[in-house]
Coordinates of C-alpha atoms in Angstrom, one line a residue:
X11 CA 7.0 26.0 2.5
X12 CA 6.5 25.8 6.0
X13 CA 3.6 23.8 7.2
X14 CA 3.3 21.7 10.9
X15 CA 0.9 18.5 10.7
X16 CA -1.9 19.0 13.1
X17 CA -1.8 16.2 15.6
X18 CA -4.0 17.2 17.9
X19 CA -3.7 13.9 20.3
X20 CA 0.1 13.8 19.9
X21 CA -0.4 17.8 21.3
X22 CA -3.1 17.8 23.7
X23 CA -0.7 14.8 25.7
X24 CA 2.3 16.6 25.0
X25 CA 0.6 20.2 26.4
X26 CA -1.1 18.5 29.6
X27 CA -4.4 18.2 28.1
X28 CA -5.5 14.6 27.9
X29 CA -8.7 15.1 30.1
X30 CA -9.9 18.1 27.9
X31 CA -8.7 16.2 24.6
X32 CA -11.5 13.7 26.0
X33 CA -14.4 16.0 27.1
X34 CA -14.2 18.0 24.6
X35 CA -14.9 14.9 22.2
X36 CA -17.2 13.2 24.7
X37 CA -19.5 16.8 25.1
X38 CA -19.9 16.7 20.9
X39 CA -21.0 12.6 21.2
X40 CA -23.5 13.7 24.0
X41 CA -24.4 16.4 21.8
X42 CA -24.8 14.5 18.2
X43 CA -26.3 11.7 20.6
X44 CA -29.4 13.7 21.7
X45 CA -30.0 15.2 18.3
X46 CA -29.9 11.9 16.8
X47 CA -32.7 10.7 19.1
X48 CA -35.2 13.2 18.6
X49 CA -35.1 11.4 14.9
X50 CA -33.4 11.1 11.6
X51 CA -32.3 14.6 9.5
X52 CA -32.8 14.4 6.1
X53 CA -30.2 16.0 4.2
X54 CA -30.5 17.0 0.8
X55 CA -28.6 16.9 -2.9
X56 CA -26.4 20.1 -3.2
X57 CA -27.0 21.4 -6.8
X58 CA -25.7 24.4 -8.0
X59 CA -25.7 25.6 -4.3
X60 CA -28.9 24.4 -3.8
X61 CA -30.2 22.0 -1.2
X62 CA -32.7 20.0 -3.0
X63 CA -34.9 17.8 -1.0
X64 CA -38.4 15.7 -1.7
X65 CA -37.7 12.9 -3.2
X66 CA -36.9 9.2 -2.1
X67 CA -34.4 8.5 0.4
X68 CA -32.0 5.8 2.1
X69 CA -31.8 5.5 5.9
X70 CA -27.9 5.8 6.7
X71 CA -27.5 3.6 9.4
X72 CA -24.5 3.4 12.0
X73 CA -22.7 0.8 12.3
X74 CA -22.4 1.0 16.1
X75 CA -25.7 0.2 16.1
X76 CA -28.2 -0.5 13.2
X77 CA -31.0 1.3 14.8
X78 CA -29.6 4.7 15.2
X79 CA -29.8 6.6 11.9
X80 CA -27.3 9.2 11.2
X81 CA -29.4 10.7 8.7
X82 CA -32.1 10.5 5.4
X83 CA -30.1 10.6 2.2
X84 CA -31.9 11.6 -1.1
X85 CA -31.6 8.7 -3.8
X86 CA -30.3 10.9 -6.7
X87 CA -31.0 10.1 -10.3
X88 CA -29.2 10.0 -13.8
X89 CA -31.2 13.5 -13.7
X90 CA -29.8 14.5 -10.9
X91 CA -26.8 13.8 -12.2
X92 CA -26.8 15.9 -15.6
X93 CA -28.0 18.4 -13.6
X94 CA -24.9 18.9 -11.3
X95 CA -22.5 18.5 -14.2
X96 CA -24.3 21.3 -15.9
X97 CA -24.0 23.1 -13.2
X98 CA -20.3 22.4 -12.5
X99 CA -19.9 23.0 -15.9
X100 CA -21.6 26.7 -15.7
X101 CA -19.4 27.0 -12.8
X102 CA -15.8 26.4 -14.3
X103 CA -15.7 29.3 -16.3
X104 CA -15.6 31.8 -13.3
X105 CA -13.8 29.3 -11.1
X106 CA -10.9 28.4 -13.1
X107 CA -10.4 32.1 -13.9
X108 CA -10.6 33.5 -10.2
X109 CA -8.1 35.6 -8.7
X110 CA -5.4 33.0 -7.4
X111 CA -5.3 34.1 -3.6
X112 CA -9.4 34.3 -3.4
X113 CA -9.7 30.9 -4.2
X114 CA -6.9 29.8 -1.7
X115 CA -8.2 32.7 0.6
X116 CA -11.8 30.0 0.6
X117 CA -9.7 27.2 1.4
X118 CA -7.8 28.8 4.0
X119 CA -10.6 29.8 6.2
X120 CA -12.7 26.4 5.4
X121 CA -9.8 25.0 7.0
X122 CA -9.6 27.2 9.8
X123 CA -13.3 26.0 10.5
X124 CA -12.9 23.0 10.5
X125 CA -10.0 23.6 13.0
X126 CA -12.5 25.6 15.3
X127 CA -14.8 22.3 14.5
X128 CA -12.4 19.0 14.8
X129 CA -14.4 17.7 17.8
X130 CA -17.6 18.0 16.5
X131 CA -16.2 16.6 12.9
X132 CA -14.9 13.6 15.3
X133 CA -18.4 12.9 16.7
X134 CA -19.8 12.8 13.3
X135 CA -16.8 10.3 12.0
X136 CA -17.6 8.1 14.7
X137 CA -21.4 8.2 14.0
X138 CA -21.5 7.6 10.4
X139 CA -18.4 5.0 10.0
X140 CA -17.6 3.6 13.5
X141 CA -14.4 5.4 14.5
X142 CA -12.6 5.5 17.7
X143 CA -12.0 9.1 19.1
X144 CA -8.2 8.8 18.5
X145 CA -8.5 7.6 14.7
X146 CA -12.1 9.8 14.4
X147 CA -10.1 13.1 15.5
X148 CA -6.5 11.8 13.1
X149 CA -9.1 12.2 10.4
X150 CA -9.7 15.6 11.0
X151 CA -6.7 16.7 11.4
X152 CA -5.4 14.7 8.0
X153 CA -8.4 16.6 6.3
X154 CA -7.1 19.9 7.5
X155 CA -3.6 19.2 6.8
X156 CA -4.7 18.4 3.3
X157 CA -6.3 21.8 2.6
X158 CA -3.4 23.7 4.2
X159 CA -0.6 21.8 2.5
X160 CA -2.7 22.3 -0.9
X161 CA -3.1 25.8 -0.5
X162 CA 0.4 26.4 0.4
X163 CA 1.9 24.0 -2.7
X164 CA -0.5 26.2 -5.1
X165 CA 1.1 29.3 -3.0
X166 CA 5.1 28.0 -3.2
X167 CA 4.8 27.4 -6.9
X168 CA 2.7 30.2 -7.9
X169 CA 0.0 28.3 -9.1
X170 CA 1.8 26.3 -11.2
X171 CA 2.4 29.3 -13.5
X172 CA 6.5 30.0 -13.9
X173 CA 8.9 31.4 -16.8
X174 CA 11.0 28.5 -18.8
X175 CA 14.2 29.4 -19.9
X176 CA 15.0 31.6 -23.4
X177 CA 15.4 29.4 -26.0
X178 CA 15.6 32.7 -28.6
X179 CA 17.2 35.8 -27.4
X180 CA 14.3 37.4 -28.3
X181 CA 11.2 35.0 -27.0
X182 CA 9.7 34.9 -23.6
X183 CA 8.2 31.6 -22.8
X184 CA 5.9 30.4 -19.9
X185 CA 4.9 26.7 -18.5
X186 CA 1.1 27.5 -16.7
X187 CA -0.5 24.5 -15.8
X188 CA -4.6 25.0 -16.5
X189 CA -7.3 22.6 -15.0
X190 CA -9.1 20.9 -17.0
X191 CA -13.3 21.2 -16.1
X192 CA -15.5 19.0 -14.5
X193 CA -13.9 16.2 -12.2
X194 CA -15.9 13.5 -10.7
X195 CA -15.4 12.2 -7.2
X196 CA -15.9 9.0 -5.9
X197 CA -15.5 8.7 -2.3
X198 CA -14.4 6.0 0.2
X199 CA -16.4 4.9 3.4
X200 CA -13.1 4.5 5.9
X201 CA -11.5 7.7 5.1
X202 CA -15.2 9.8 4.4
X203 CA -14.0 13.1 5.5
X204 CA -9.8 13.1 5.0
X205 CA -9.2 11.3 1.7
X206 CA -12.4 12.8 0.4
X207 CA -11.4 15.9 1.5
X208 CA -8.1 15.6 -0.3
X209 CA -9.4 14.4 -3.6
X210 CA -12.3 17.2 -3.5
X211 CA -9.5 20.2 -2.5
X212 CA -6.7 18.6 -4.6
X213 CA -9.6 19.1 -7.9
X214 CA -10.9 22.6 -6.7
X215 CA -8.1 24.6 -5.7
X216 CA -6.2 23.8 -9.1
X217 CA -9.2 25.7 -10.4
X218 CA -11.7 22.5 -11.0
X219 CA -15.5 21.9 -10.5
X220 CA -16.3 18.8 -8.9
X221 CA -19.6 16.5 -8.8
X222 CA -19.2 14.4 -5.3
X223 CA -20.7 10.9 -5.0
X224 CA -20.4 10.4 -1.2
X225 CA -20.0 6.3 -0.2
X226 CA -23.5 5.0 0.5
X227 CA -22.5 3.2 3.8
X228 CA -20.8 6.9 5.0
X229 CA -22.5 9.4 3.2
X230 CA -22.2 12.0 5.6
X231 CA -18.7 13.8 5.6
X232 CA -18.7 15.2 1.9
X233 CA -21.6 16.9 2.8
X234 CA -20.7 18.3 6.1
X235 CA -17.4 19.8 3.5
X236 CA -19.3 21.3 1.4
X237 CA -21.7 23.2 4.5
X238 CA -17.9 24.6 5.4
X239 CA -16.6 25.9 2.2
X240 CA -20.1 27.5 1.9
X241 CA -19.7 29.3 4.7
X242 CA -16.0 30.2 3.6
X243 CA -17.4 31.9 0.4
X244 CA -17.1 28.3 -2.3
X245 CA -19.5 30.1 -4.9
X246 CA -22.9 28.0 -6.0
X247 CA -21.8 25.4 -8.7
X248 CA -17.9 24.6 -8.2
X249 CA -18.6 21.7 -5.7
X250 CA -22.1 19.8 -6.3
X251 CA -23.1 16.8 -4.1
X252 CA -24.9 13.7 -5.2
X253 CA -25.9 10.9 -2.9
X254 CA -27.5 7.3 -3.9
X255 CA -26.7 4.1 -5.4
X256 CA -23.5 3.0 -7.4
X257 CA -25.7 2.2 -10.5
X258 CA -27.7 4.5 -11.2
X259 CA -25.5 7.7 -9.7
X260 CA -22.2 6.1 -10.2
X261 CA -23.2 4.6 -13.8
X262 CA -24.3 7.8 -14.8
X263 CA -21.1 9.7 -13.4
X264 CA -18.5 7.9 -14.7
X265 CA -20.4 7.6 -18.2
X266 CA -21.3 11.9 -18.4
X267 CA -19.5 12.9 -21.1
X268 CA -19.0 16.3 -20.2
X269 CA -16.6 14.6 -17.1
X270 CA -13.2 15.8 -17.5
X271 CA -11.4 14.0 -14.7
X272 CA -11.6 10.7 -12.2
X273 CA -10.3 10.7 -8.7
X274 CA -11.4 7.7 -6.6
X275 CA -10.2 6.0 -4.1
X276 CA -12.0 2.3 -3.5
X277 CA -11.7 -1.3 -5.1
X278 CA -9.3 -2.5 -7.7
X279 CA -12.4 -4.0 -9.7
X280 CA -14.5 0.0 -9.5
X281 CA -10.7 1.4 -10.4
X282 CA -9.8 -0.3 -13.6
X283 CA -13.5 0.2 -14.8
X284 CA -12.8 3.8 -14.3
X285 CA -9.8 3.7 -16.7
X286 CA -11.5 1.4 -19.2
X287 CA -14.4 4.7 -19.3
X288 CA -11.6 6.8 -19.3
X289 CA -11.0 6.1 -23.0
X290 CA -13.3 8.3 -25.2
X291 CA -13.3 10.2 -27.5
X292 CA -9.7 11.3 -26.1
X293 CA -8.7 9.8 -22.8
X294 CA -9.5 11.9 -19.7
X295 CA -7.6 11.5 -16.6
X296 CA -8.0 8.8 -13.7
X297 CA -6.5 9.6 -10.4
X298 CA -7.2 5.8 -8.5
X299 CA -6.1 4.7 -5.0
X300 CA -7.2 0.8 -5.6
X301 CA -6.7 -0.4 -2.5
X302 CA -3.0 -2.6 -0.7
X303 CA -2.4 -6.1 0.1
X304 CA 0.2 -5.0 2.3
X305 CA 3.2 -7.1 4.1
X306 CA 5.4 -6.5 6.9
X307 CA 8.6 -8.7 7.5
X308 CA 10.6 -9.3 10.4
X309 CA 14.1 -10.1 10.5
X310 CA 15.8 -12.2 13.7
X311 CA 17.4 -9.1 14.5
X312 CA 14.2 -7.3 14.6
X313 CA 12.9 -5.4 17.6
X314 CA 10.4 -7.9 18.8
X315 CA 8.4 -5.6 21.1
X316 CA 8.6 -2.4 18.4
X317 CA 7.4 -5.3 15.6
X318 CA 4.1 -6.6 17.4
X319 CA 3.3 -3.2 18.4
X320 CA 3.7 -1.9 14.8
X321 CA 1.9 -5.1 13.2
X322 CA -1.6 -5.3 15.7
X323 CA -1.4 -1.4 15.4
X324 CA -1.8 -1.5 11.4
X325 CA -3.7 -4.8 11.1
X326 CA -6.0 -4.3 13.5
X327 CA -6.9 -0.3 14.1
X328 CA -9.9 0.7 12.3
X329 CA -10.5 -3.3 12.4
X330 CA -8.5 -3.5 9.2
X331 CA -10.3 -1.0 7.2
X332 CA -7.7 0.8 5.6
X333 CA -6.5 0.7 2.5
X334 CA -2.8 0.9 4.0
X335 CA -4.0 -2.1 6.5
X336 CA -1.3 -4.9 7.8
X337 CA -3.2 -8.1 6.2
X338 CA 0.0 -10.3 6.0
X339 CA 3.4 -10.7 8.0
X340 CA 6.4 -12.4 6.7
X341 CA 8.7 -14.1 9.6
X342 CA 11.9 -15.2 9.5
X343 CA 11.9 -19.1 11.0
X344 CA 14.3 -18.0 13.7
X345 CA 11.9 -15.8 15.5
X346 CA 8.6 -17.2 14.1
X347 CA 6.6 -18.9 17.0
X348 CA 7.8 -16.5 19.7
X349 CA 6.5 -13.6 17.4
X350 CA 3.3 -15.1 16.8
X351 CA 2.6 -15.7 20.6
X352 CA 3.3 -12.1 21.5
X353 CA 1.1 -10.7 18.4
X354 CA -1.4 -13.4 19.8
X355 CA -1.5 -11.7 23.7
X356 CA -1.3 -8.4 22.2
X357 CA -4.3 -9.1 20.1
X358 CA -6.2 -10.8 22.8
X359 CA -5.4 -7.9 25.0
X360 CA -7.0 -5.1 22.6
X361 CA -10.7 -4.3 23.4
X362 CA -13.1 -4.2 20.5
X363 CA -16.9 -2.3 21.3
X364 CA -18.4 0.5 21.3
X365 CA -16.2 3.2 20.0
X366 CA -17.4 6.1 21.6
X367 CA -15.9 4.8 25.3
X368 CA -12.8 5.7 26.1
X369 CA -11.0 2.2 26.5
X370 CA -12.3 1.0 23.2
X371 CA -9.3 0.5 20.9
X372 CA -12.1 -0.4 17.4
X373 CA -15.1 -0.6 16.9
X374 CA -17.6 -2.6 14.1
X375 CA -16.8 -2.9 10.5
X376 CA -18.7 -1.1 8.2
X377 CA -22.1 -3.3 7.7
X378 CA -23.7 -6.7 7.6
X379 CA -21.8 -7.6 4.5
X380 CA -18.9 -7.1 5.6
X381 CA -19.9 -9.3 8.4
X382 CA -20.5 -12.0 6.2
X383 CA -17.2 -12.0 4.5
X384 CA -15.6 -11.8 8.0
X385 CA -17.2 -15.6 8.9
X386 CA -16.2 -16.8 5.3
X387 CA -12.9 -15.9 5.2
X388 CA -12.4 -17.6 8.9
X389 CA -14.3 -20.8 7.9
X390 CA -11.3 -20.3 4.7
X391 CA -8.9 -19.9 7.4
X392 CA -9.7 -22.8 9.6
X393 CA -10.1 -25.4 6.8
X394 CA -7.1 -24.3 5.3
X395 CA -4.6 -22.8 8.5
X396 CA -4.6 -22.3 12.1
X397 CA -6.6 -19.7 13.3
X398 CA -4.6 -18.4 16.4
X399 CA -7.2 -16.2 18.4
X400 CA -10.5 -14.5 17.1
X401 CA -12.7 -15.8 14.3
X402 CA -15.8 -15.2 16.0
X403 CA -18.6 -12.3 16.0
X404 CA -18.5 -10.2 19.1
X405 CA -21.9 -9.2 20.9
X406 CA -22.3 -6.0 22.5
X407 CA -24.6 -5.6 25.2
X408 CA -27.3 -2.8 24.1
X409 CA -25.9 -2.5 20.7
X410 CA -26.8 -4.2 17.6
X411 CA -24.1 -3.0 15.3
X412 CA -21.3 -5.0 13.4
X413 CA -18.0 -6.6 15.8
X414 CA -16.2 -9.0 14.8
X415 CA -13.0 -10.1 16.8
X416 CA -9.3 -9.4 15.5
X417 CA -8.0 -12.8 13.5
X418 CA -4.8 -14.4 13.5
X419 CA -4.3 -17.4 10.8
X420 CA -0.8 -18.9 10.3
X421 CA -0.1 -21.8 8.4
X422 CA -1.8 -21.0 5.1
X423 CA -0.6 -22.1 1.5
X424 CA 1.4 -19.6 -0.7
X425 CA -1.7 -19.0 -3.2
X426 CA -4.3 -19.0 -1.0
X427 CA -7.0 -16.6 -1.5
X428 CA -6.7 -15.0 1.8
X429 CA -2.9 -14.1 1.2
X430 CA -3.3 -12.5 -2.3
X431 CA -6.8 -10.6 -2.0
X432 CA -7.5 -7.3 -0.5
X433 CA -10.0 -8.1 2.3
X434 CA -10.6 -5.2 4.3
X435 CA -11.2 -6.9 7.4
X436 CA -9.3 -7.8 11.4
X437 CA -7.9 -10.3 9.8
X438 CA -3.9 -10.9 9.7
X439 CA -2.0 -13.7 7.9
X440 CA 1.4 -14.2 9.5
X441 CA 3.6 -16.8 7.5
X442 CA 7.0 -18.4 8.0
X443 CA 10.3 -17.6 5.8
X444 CA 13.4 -18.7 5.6
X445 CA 15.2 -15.6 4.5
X446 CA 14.8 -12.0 3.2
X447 CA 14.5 -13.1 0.1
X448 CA 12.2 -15.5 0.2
X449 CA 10.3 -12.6 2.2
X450 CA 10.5 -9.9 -0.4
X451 CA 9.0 -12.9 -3.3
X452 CA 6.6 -13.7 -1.7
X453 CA 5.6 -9.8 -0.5
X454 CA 5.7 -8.7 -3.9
X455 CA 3.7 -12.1 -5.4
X456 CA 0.4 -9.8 -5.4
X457 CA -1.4 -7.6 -7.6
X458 CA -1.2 -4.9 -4.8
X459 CA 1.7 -2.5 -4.1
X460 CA 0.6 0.4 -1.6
X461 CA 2.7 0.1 1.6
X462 CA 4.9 -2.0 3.3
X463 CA 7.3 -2.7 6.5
X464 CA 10.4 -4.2 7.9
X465 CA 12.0 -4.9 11.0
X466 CA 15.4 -5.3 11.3
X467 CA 18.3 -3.5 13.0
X468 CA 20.8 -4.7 10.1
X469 CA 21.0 -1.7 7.8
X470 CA 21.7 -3.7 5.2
X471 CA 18.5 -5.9 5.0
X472 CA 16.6 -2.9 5.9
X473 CA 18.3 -1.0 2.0
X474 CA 17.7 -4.7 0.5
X475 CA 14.0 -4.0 1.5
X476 CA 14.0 -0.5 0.2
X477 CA 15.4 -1.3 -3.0
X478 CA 13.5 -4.7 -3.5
X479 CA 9.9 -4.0 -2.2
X480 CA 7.4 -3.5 -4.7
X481 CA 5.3 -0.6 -2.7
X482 CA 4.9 3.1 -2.9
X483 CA 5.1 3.8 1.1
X484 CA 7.9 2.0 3.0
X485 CA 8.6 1.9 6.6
X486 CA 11.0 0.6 8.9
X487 CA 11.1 -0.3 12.5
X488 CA 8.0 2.1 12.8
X489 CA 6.2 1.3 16.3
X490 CA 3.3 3.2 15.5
X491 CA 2.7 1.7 12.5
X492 CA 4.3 -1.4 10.7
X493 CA 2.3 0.1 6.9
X494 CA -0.1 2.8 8.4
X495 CA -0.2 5.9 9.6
X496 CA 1.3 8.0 6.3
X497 CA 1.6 11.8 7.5
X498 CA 0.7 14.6 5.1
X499 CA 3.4 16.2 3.8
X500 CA 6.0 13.7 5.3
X501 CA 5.4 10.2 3.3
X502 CA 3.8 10.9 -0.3
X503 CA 0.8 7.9 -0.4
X504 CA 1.7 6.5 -3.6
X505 CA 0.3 3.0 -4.7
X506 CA 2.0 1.0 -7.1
X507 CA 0.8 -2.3 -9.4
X508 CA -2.9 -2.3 -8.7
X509 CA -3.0 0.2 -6.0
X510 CA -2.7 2.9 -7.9
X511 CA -3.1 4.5 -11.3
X512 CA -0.5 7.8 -11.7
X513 CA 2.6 6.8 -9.9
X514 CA 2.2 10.4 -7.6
X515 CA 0.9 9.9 -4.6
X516 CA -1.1 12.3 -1.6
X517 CA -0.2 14.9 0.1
X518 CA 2.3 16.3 -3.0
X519 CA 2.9 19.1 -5.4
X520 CA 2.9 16.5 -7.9
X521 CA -0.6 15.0 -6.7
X522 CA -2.0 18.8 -7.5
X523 CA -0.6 19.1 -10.4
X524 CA -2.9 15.8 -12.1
X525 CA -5.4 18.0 -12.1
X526 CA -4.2 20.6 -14.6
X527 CA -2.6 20.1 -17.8
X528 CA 0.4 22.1 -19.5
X529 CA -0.1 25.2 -20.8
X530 CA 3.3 26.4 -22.9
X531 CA 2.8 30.4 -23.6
X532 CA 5.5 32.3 -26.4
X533 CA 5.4 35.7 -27.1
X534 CA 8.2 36.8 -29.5

């Protein structure tokens, strides 16, 4: 299969277009900016391809600033909810029996669309979850390599549908992997459109229906999906979107018993609740991304410059709200304090704010809670550590949203709360080691096992850490990123332990083929 990633920074630099790259995001802020003050849009439940509005709502509020509201969300009930798996159930029959190249033919041009779109996608990111332009727009263009790469895995393997080898003379046998119904999806708020996007395409282009549960602090994206495969030709019923709370729509998701699959990506806690309701009256599948506690380690022989780029690029991006975030760094003894100084100037040099300027590198964290955990975790850190630079609140003139500063801690003890638990958060835990090995114990001494990274220029600590690190997505000596920045198609996003419930990761044949089950055909 051949298939190119988007990268529409990396190609707008690269082609002599930086200034356009910029207006053409800045006109769609401008434009989202003036529709969003002439007052809040309601958007409705999608059921059975129709918008149903009328009914109470919740105010989704920006985290750039808590008085601008993105838009009116309906509070959907357990009604609600029966209704869109009836109608996803309805659905199926058609769906999973359409002509192979009509369904990917839907895809195909829904990605197109969103090509056309990106900019305007980006505005909306940054909106509704507090992006920067650079990681708003890498969204995108994840989302629509995820489609693409889908629809050309179901295209390379025929569907999954392929002749097995004779075992009689006189037999013909066939392996066709079928889907199985109705999945539910559970959506993240820090990757609203792209992981979304993959876990909704992943379960529809097999040949699923799907009942979406957009994240209540980004509820948004999902929606904006569906508006595209509508206009692609998606017919009424195969994707069904229901917004409101975790208890009463969640609850009533995740116990429907006409559910046939799980695909979430979100807390380790929501994740193996998922798998405990998983076991009815026969066990239906959980597809669960659970979230990383995820180390980097750097050797003596390490590229210092390469390794604080890397590690304040993954810790702090996004202000640590990826699931893939750097949250601790392992440092051999040799090279410890003149690391942590040059992390420290980095970090201090990187400008947190509003993220629709230009020169803003992140932006807020997701809401006031989050807030709140950001001041407890620092009053843990400086009882307990050193706190290096940050651990304060920012204030933004003219906005009230949610900034906190980028946190370095060092010095902490080797079962402290802050080193083992995911906490989603600008917050980075660099501690000192004495060897490689003492490194990779105390990287894997976690529940967590999604990415990880090394720097070293000896090749053989770099295949000790290859062979001995407990993650699904390794890197070494990556500049860009020292555990983020997985590329579709390129590194399979595969969590281990507690991060992840298959052992197949993203942006795979093998991911698409979770959603189907075998099929094995003999006709003598």
């Amino acid at each position: 299969m051949v298939f190119r990633n988007v990268n529409t920074y990396h190609n707008m630099v690269r082609d002599g277009q930086a200034r356009l790259y910029d207006l053409r995001y800045e006109g769609e802020i401008e434009i989202m900016t003036k529709d969003l003050a002439l007052g809040p849009k309601q958007y409705p439940l999608v059921i059975d391809g129709q918008r149903i509005t009328g009914r109470s709502h919740f105010d989704d509020r920006s985290p750039i600033d808590e008085n601008i509201i993105v838009g009116r969300f309906p509070r959907g009930s357990a009604e609600d909810v029966d209704a869109a798996v009836d109608a996803a159930k309805r659905a199926f029959s058609d769906w999973s029996r359409a002509d192979l190249e009509t369904r990917l033919g839907i895809f195909t041009k829904a990605a197109d669309i969103m090509d056309e779109e990106r900019f305007r996608l980006a505005a909306a990111i940054t909106y509704d979850n507090g992006k920067n332009r650079h990681e708003a727009i890498a969204e995108v263009d994840e989302a629509i390599d995820f489609v693409r790469y889908y629809v050309g895995c179901m295209k390379e393997n025929n569907g999954f549908s392929n002749e097995t080898p004779r075992a009689y003379e006189d037999e013909r046998s066939q392996s066709v992997l079928r889907p199985y119904g109705v999945w539910a999806v559970i959506c993240p708020f820090n990757f609203p459109l792209a992981i979304s996007c993959g876990m909704m395409t992943g379960a529809m282009v097999t040949g699923n229906t799907v009942v979406v549960k957009p994240a209540s602090p980004a509820p948004l994206m999902p929606y904006l999906y569906y508006d595209i495969l509508e206009r692609a030709g998606l017919p009424p019923g195969v994707m069904n979107v229901v917004t409101g709370g975790g208890a009463e729509v969640g609850g009533r998701l995740t116990a429907h018993p006409e559910i046939s699959g799980f695909v979430f990506t979100g807390s380790k806690e929501v994740g193996f609740d998922l798998i405990k309701r998983s076991l009815r009256r026969y066990p239906v599948p959980v597809i669960a991304e659970m979230g990383g506690k995820n180390p980097a380690v750097v050797m003596p022989s390490a590229d210092l410059e390469k390794a604080v780029r890397g590690i304040a690029h993954s810790a702090f991006s996004y202000s640590g709200q990826k699931c893939s975030a750097c949250s601790r760094a392992y440092v051999h003894e040799e090279i410890f304090d003149d690391l942590v100084g040059r992390l420290v100037r980095r970090t201090e040099s990187l400008r947190f704010g509003d993220p629709r300027k230009a020169d803003t590198y992140s932006g807020p964290v997701i809401h006031a809670k989050a807030v709140q955990d950001y001041e407890r975790y620092v009053e843990m850190a400086r009882k307990d550590g050193k706190v290096h630079c940050g651990g304060k609140k920012i204030e933004v003139p003219g906005l009230k949203g949610y900034y906190v500063a980028p946190t370095i801690v060092t010095g902490l003890h080797e079962d402290h709360f802050l080193l083992k638990n995911e906490l989603f958060l600008p917050i980075l835990c660099v501690q000192r080691v004495r060897s490689l090995e003492e490194a990779l114990r105390k990287a894997n001494d976690v529940d967590f096992g999604l990415t990880a990274g090394i720097y070293s220029t000896e090749r053989s600590e770099i295949e000790y850490f290859f062979d001995n690190i407990e993650a699904g997505v390794c890197y070494a000596n990556r500049a860009r990123g020292a555990t983020t920045g997985a590329m579709v198609g390129s590194q399979p996003f595969c969590g281990w332990k507690a991060s992840g419930s298959t052992g197949k990761g993203t942006g795979t044949a093998l991911y698409l083929t979770q959603f189907m089950r075998q099929h094995a055909r003999t006709i003598q």
